[in-house]
XYZ file of C-alpha atoms in Angstrom:
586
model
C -83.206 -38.685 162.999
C -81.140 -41.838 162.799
C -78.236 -41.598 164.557
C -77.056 -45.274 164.915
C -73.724 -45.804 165.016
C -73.348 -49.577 166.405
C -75.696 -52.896 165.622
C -78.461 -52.943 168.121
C -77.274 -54.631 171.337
C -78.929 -58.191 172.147
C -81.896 -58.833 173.676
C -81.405 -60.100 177.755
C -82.330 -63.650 176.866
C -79.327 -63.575 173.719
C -76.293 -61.667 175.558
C -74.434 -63.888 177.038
C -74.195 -63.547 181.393
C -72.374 -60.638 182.489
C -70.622 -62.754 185.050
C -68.137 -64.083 182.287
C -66.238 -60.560 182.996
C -65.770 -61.613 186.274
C -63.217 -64.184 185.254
C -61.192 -61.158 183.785
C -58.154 -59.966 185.957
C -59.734 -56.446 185.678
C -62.535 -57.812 187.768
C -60.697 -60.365 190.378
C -58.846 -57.448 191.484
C -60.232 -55.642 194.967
C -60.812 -52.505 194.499
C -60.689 -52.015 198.033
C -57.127 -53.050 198.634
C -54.608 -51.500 200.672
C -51.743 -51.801 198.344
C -54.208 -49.233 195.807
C -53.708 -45.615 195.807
C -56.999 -43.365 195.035
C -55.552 -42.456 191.556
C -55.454 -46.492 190.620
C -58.823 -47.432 192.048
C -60.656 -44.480 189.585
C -58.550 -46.080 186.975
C -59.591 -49.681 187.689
C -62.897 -48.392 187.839
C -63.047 -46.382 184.176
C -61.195 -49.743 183.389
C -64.395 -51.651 184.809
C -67.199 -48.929 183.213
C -65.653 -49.509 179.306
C -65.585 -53.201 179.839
C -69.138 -53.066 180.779
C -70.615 -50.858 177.844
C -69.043 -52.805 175.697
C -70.190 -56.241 176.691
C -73.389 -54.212 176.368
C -73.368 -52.818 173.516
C -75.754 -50.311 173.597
C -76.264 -48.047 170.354
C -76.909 -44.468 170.460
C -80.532 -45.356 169.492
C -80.853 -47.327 172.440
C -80.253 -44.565 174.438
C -81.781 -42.284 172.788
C -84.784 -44.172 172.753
C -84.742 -45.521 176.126
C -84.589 -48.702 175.315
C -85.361 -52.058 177.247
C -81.854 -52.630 176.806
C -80.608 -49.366 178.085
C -82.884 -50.400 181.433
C -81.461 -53.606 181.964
C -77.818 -52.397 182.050
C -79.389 -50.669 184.905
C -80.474 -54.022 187.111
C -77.605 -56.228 185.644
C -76.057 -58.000 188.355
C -72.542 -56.794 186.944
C -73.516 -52.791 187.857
C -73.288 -53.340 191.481
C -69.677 -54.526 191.138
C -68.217 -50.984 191.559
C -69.815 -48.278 192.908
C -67.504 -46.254 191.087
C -67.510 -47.830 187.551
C -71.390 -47.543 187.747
C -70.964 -43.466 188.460
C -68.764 -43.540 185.221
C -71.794 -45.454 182.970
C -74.664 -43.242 184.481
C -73.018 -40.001 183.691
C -71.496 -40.939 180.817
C -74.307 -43.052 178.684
C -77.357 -41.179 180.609
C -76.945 -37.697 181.429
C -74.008 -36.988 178.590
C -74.972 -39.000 175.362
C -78.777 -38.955 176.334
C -78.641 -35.256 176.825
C -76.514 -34.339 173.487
C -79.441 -36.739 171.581
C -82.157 -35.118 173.268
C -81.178 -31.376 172.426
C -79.194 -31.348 169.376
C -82.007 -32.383 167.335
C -81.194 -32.574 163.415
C -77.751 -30.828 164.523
C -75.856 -33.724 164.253
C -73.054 -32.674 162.083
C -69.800 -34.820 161.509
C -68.131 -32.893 164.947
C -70.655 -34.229 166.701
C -71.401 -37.814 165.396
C -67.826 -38.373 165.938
C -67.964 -37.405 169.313
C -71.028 -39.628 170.379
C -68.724 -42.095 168.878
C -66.272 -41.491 170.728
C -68.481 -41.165 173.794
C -70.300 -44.446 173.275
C -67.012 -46.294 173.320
C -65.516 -44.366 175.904
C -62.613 -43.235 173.972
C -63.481 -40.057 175.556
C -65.004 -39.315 179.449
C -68.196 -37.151 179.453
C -69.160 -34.213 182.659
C -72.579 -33.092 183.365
C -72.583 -29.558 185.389
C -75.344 -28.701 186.245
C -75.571 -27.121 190.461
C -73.296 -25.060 191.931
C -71.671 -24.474 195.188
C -74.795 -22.410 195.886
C -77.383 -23.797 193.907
C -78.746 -27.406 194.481
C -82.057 -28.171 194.717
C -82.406 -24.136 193.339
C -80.321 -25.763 190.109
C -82.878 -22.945 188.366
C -80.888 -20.310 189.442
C -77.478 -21.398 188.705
C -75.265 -18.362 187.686
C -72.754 -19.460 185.496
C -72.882 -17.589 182.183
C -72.161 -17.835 178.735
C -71.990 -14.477 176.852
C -72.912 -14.368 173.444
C -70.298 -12.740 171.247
C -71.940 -9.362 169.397
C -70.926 -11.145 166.137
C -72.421 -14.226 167.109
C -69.491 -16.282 166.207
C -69.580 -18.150 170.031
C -69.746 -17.563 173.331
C -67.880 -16.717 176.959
C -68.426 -19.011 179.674
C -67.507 -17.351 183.178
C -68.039 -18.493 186.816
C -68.995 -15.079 187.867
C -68.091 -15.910 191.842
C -66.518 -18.342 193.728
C -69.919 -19.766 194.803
C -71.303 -20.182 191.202
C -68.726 -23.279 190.416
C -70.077 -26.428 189.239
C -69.798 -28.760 192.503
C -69.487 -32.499 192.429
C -69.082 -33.481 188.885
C -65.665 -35.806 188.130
C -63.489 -33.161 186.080
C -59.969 -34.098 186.696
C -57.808 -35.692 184.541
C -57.785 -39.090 184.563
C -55.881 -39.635 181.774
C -58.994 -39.732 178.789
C -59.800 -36.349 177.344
C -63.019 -35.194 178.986
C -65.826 -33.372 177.091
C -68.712 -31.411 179.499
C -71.843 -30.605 179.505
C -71.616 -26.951 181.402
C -75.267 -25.709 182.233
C -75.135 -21.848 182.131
C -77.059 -18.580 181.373
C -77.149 -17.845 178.155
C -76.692 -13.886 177.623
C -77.390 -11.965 174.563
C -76.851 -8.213 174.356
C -77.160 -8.378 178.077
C -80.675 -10.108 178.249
C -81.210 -13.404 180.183
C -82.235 -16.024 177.845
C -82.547 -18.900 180.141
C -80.417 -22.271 180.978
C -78.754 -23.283 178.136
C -76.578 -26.534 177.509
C -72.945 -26.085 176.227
C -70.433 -28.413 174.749
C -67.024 -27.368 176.476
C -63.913 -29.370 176.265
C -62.529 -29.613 179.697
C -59.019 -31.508 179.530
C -56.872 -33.363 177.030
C -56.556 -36.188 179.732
C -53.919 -34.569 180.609
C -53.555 -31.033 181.117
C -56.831 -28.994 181.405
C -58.116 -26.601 178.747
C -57.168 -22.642 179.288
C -59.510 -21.160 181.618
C -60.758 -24.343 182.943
C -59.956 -25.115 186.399
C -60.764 -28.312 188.351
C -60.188 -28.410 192.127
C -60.038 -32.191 193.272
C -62.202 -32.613 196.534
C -61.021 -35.484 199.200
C -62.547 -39.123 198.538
C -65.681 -40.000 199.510
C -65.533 -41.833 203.108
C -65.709 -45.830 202.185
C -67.238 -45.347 199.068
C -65.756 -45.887 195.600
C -63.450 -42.583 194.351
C -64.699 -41.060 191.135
C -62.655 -37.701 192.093
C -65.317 -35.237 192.254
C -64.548 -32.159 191.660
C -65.514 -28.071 191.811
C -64.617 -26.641 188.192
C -64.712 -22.966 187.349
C -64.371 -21.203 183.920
C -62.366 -17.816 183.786
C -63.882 -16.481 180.352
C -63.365 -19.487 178.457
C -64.411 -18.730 174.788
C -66.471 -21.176 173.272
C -67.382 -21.558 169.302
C -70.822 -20.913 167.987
C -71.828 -24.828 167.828
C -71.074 -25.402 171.317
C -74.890 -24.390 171.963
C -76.721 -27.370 172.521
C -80.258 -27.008 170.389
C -80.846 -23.086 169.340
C -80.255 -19.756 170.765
C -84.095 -18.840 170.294
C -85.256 -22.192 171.489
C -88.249 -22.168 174.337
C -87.010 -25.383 175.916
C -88.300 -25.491 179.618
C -85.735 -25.959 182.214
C -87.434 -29.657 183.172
C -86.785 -30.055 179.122
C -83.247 -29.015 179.702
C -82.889 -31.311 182.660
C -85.135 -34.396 181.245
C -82.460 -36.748 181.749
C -81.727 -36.624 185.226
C -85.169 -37.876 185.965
C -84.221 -41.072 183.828
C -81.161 -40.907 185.709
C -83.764 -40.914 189.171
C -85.076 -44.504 187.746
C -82.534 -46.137 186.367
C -79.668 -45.338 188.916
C -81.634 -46.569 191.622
C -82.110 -49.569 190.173
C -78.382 -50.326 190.480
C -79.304 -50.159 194.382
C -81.940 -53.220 194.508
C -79.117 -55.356 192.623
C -76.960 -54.346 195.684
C -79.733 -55.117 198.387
C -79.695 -58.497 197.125
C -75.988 -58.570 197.034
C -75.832 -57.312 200.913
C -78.704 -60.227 201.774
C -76.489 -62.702 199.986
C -73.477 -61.751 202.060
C -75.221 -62.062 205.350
C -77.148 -65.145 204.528
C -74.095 -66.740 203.628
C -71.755 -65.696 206.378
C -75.313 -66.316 208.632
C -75.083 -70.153 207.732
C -70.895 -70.791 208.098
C -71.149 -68.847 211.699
C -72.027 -70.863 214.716
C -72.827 -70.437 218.213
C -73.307 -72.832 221.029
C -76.184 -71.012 223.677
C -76.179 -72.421 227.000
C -73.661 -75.080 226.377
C -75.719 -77.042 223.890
C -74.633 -78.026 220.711
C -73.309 -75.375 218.066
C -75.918 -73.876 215.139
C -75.754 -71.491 212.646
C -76.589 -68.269 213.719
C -79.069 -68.368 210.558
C -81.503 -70.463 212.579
C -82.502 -67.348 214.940
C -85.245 -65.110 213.811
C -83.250 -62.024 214.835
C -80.774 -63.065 211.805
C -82.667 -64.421 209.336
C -85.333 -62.272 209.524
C -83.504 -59.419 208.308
C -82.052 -61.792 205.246
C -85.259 -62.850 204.213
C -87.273 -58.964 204.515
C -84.340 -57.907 201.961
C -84.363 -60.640 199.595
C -88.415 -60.080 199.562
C -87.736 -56.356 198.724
C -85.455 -56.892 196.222
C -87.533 -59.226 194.416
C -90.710 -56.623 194.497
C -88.353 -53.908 193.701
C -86.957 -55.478 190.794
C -90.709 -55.934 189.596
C -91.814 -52.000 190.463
C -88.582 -51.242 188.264
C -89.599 -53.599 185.425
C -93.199 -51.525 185.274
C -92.077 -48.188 185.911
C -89.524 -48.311 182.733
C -92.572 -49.258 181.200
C -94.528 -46.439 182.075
C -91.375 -43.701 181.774
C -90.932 -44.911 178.345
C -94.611 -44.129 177.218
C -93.381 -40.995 175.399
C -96.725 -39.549 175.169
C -97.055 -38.844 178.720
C -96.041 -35.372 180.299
C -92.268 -34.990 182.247
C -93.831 -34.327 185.170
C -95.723 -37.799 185.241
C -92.905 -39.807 184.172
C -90.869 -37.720 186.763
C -93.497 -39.003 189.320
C -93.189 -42.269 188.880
C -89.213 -41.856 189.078
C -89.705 -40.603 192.380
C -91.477 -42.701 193.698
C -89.756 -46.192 192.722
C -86.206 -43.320 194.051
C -87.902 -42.263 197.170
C -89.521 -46.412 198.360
C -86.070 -48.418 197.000
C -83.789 -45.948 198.887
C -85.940 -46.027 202.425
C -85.454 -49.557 201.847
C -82.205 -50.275 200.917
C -80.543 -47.659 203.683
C -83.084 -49.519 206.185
C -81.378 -52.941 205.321
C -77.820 -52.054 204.809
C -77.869 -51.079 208.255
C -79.269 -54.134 209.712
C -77.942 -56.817 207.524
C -74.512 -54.950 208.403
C -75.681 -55.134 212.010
C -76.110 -58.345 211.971
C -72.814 -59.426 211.473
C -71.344 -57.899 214.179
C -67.491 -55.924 213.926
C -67.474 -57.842 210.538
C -69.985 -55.752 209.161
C -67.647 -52.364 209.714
C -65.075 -53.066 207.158
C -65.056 -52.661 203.367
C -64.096 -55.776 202.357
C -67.085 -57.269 202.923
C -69.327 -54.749 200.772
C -71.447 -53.604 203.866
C -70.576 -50.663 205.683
C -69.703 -49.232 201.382
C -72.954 -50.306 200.242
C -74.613 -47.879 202.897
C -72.407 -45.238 201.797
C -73.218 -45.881 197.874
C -76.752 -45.454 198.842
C -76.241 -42.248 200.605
C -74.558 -40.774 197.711
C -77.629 -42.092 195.153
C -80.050 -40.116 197.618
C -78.925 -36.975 196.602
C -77.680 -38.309 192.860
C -80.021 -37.605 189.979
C -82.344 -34.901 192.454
C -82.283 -35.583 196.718
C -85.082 -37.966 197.587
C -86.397 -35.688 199.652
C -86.421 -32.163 197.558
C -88.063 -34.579 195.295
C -90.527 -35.871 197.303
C -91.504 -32.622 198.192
C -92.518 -31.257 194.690
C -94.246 -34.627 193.589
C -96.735 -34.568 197.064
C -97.598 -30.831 196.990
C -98.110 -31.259 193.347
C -100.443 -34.402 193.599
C -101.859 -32.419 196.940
C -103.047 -29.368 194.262
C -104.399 -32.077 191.615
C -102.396 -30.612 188.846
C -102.049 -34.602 187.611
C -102.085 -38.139 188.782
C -99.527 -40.728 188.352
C -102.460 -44.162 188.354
C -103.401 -44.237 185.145
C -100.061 -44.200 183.318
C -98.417 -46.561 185.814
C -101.176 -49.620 185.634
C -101.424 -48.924 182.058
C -99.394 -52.086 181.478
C -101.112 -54.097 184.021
C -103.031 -57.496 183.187
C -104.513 -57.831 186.317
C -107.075 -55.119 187.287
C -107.184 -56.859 190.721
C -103.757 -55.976 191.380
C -104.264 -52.052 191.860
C -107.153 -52.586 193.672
C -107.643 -51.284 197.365
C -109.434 -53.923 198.176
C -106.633 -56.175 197.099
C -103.795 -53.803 197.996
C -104.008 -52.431 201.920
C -101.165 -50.486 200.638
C -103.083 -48.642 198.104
C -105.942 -47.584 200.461
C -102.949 -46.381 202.722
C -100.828 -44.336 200.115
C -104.593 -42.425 199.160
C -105.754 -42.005 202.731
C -102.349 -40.523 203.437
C -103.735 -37.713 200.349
C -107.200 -37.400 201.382
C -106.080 -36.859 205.087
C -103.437 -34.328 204.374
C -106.027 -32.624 201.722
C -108.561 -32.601 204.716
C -105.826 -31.226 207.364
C -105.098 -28.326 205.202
C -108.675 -27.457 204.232
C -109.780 -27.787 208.064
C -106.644 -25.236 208.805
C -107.518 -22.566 206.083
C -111.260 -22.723 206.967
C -109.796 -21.053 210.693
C -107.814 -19.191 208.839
C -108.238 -15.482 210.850
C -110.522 -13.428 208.145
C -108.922 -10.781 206.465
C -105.602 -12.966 206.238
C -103.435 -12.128 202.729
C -103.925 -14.943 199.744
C -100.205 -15.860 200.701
C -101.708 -17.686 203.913
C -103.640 -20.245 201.647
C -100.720 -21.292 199.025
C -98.275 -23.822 199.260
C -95.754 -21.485 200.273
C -96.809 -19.861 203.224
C -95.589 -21.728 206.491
C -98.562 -22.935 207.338
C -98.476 -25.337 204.610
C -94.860 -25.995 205.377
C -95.229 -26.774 208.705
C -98.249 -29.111 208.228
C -97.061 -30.786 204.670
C -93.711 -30.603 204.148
C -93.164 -32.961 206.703
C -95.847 -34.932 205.299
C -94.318 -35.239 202.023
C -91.514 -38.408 201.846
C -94.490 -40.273 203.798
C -97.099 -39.825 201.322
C -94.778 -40.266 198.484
C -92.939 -43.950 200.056
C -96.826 -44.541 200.926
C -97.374 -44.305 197.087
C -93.962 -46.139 195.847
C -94.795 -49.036 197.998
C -98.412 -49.630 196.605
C -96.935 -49.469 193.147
C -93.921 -52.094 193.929
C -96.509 -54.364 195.629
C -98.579 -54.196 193.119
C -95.975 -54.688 190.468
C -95.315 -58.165 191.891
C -98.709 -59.150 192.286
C -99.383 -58.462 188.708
C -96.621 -59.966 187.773
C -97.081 -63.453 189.415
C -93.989 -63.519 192.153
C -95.010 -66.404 194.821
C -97.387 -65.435 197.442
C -94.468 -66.223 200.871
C -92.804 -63.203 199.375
C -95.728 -61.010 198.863
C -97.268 -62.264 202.097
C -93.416 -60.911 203.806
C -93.284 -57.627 202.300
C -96.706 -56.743 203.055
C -96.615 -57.761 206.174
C -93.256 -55.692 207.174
C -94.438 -52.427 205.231
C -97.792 -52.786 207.020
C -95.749 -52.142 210.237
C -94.072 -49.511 208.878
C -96.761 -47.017 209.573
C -98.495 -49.495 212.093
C -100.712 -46.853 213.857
C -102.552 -45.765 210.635
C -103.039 -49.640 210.033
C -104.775 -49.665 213.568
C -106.626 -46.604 213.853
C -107.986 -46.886 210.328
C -108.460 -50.606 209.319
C -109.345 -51.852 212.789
C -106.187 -53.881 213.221
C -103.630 -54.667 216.531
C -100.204 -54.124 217.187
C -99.953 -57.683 217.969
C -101.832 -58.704 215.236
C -99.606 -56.791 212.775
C -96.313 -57.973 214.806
C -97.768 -61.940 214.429
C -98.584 -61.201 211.057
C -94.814 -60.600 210.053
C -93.607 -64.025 212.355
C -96.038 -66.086 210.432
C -94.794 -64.687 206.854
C -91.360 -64.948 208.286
C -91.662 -68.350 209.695
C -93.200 -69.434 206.202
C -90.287 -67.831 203.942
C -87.404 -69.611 205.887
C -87.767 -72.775 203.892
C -87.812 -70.777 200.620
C -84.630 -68.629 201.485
C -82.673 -70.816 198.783
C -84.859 -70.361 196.082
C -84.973 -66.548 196.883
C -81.319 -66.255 197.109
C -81.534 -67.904 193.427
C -84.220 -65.789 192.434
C -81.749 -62.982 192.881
C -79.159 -64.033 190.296
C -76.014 -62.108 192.382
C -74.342 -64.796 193.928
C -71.944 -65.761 191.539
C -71.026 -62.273 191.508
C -69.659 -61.660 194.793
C -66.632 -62.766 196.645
C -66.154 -61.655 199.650
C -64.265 -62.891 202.570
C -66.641 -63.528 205.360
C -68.940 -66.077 202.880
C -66.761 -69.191 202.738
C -63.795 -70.301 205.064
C -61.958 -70.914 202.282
C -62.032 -67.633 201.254
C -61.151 -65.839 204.627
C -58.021 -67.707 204.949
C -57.173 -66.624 202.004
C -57.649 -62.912 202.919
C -56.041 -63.438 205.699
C -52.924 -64.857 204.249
C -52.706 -61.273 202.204
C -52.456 -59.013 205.448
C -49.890 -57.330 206.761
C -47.966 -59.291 209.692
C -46.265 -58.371 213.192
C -44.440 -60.648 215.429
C -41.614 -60.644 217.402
C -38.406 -61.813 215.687
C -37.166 -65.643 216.020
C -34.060 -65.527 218.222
């Protein structure tokens, strides 16, 4: 099926640098300011998301295909500019366009190649509903419905309870007509017929469609507004090609639902980009800050270890990460391999990227004191961007969960598809890769736990007791599971950069800081100190200092931030812009 509308976007090396939007108005104005209502930051921030696809120019194919290009938009240094114009792209080129390509198959009629037009160049927004008020992580039992008509000429879409509306998605109007994809129960003749997706117009950007009702919920605290909403259908009739795919179609829910585990890998991509952003910040505002201890001559602050430490463990995380990211796109994209593989991998680059960036946001913010707390200077909004990606595109930790008890019952494993790419066999190797050993240690140990538990088991005891849902295996693996699955994601980013040549001070830094993440497994099982660990990470610490420049170019985001606390210059120009109190001259 060719469904190209647009010329194929350029290749990375041929686009011209994103950074040339930053010169724009759209782009020099603060989304954060005081003078800006909620309803004018979303609109600067649908402003942002169209100028952004465009300079991109990603085709339907490209999306459809997964293409490198439709990664990179993903890490561009541009995407971390607004937390809420980056919401806008990921529903909107991901989870909307990729879904309708996925599932309509050769139904693309004129209707609908007019509206992926329209999508694709945002001339009209795009919802994905898929959980409920009740239903979450249980998205499989959602209980919206749509009602096939007896003469088969469409459908009725109900919310059958208060607790069955679609939570979170942005469905008010923001002034573009909005288009959904509404995840319901398809009925026929009373029968269940599974999860179906429907095409339902929502709004005219304007005024919402009869029987479609969107209750704005308050603004995320310090993050970006995208007005998210709960939306409810009162027996809203729908026509008969507002069935994504066919009636009699056995499409698996995980089929259904494919594109929220792209959405798990290339979302969280967007969050490395801002890791090296945050390091930036501090590293800059680190080097302008003195102090004079004990009356002796001032210094930057950047000279301690308890500041630049921090800096320099980011930076050497964001450059792995960005590797792991680079080799796990390659290994989703291998079409040939099952969802639930290619969902693996997405959960573990999620699950390791998120521990890490929520780790660092909170130090690097830390570190610079009361000027970490406020929004202008990205910090304290960063952490909260990164709280909201957690649960975005499936919770870490629901995922987590499924991926370890599935790897734990040896229904697949994710090695093979993931080093597939690799040129050096050395770099997966345990011998090479203390992390490896670690992340399959943490497996064998928890395999061993549970087979030492059900051997005790009291005889006579009901097959429930030996499956991984009685609560013995919850109490002795669940909380095992975001351990073994980070243990895993952490091999694979390491691994990633060692295959891909990144210089050996920030390889010898990140292994030496994730080793003392789980320190006491390091010492019981490969015969190593606490103080040998702890001296470890000094001496890769002490060696990276002299490098921080080049890392901080490695990163490619400092030309996109400007923020108040990194040059003088600029805070005395903030400071010009607030409000003043005095007394009046007399």
């Amino acid at each position: 099926m060719n469904v190209e509308t647009t010329p194929r976007a350029p290749t990375q090396q041929s686009r011209p640098p994103t950074y040339q939007l930053l010169d724009t108005e759209l782009f020099r104005r603060p989304t954060h300011s005081r003078v800006l209502t909620s309803a004018e930051r979303v609109q600067i921030s649908f402003a942002k998301a169209r100028n952004i696809v465009e300079f991109y120019a990603l085709s339907l194919e490209d999306i459809r295909s997964l293409s490198q290009a439709f990664w990179d938009l993903y890490s561009d240094p541009i995407i971390a500019n607004d937390s809420g114009a980056t919401t806008f792209i990921a529903i909107q080129y991901n989870l909307v366009i990729g879904t309708i390509l996925d599932l309509a198959g050769s139904r693309v009629d004129s209707d609908l190649r007019v509206l992926l037009d329209d999508l694709l160049h945002y001339r009209v927004q795009g919802s994905f509903c898929l959980t409920e008020l009740d239903h979450g992580l249980d998205a499989a039992n959602i209980e919206t419905t749509a009602e096939e008509l007896a003469d088969g000429s469409g459908y009725i879409i109900h919310t059958p309870h208060p607790g069955a509306a679609k939570f979170m998605p942005p469905t008010v109007p923001c002034g573009l007509p909005s288009v959904g994809i509404i995840m319901a129960r398809l009925k026929r003749n009373n029968i269940d017929c599974g999860i179906r997706p429907f095409l339902v117009h929502l709004h005219d950007g304007k005024n919402m469609q009869p029987g479609v009702v969107s209750r704005k919920l308050p603004d995320r605290g310090g993050s970006s507004p995208v007005w998210h909403a709960i939306t409810s259908f009162d027996n809203v009739r729908l026509p008969a090609g507002a069935l994504l795919g066919s009636a009699d179609a056995t499409l698996s829910f995980a089929q259904t639902i494919w594109r929220i585990a792209v959405g798990s890998l290339s979302l969280t991509a967007v969050k490395i980009v801002a890791l090296a952003y945050s390091a930036c910040i501090v590293a800059r505002y680190s080097q302008r800050r003195l102090t004079a201890a004990g009356g002796g001559s001032p210094r930057p602050i950047i000279s301690f270890p308890t500041q630049h430490g921090p800096i320099l463990k980011a930076l050497s995380q964001s450059i792995v990460l960005a590797q792991f990211y680079k080799y796990a796109t390659k290994a989703f994209s291998m079409g040939e391999e099952s969802l639930r593989v290619r969902h693996g991998i997405a959960t573990c680059f999620k699950v390791v990227a998120l521990r890490m960036g929520l780790q660092a946001s909170l130090e690097l913010s830390e570190r610079c004191g009361a000027q970490g707390l406020f929004n202008y200077n990205r910090l304290s909004e960063s952490f909260l961007d990164l709280r909201g990606i957690a649960i975005a595109e499936g919770d870490a930790l629901g995922l987590s969960i499924r991926l370890a008890i599935e790897l734990l019952q040896g229904r697949y494993t994710l090695d093979e598809v993931f080093f597939a790419h690799f040129t050096n066999p050395l770099s997966s190797s345990e011998d090479a890769n203390p992390l490896a050993r670690h992340a399959s240690e943490l497996l064998i140990q928890t395999r061993a736990m549970l087979a030492r538990h059900w051997d005790n088991t009291t005889p006579g005891a009901g097959p429930d007791e030996r499956t991984h849902r009685s609560e013995h295996f919850a109490r002795l693996v669940l909380p095992q599971c975001k351990r073994i699955v980070e243990a895993i994601g952490t091999s694979y980013a390491y691994a990633s950069a060692v295959d891909a040549g990144v210089p050996e001070p920030v390889l010898r830094l990140f292994l030496a800081t994730e080793m003392r993440e789980d320190e006491a497994w390091y010492i019981e099982h490969l015969g190593m100190t606490q103080v040998g660990l702890f001296e470890a990470e000094v001496q890769a610490n002490q060696d990276a200092l002299p490098h921080l420049e080049e890392w901080l170019e490695m990163s490619g985001v400092e030309r996109y931030i400007e923020v108040p606390i990194m040059r003088k210059e600029w805070w005395d120009d903030f400071v010009e812009t607030l409000p003043v109190y005095k007394a009046a001259k007399l």
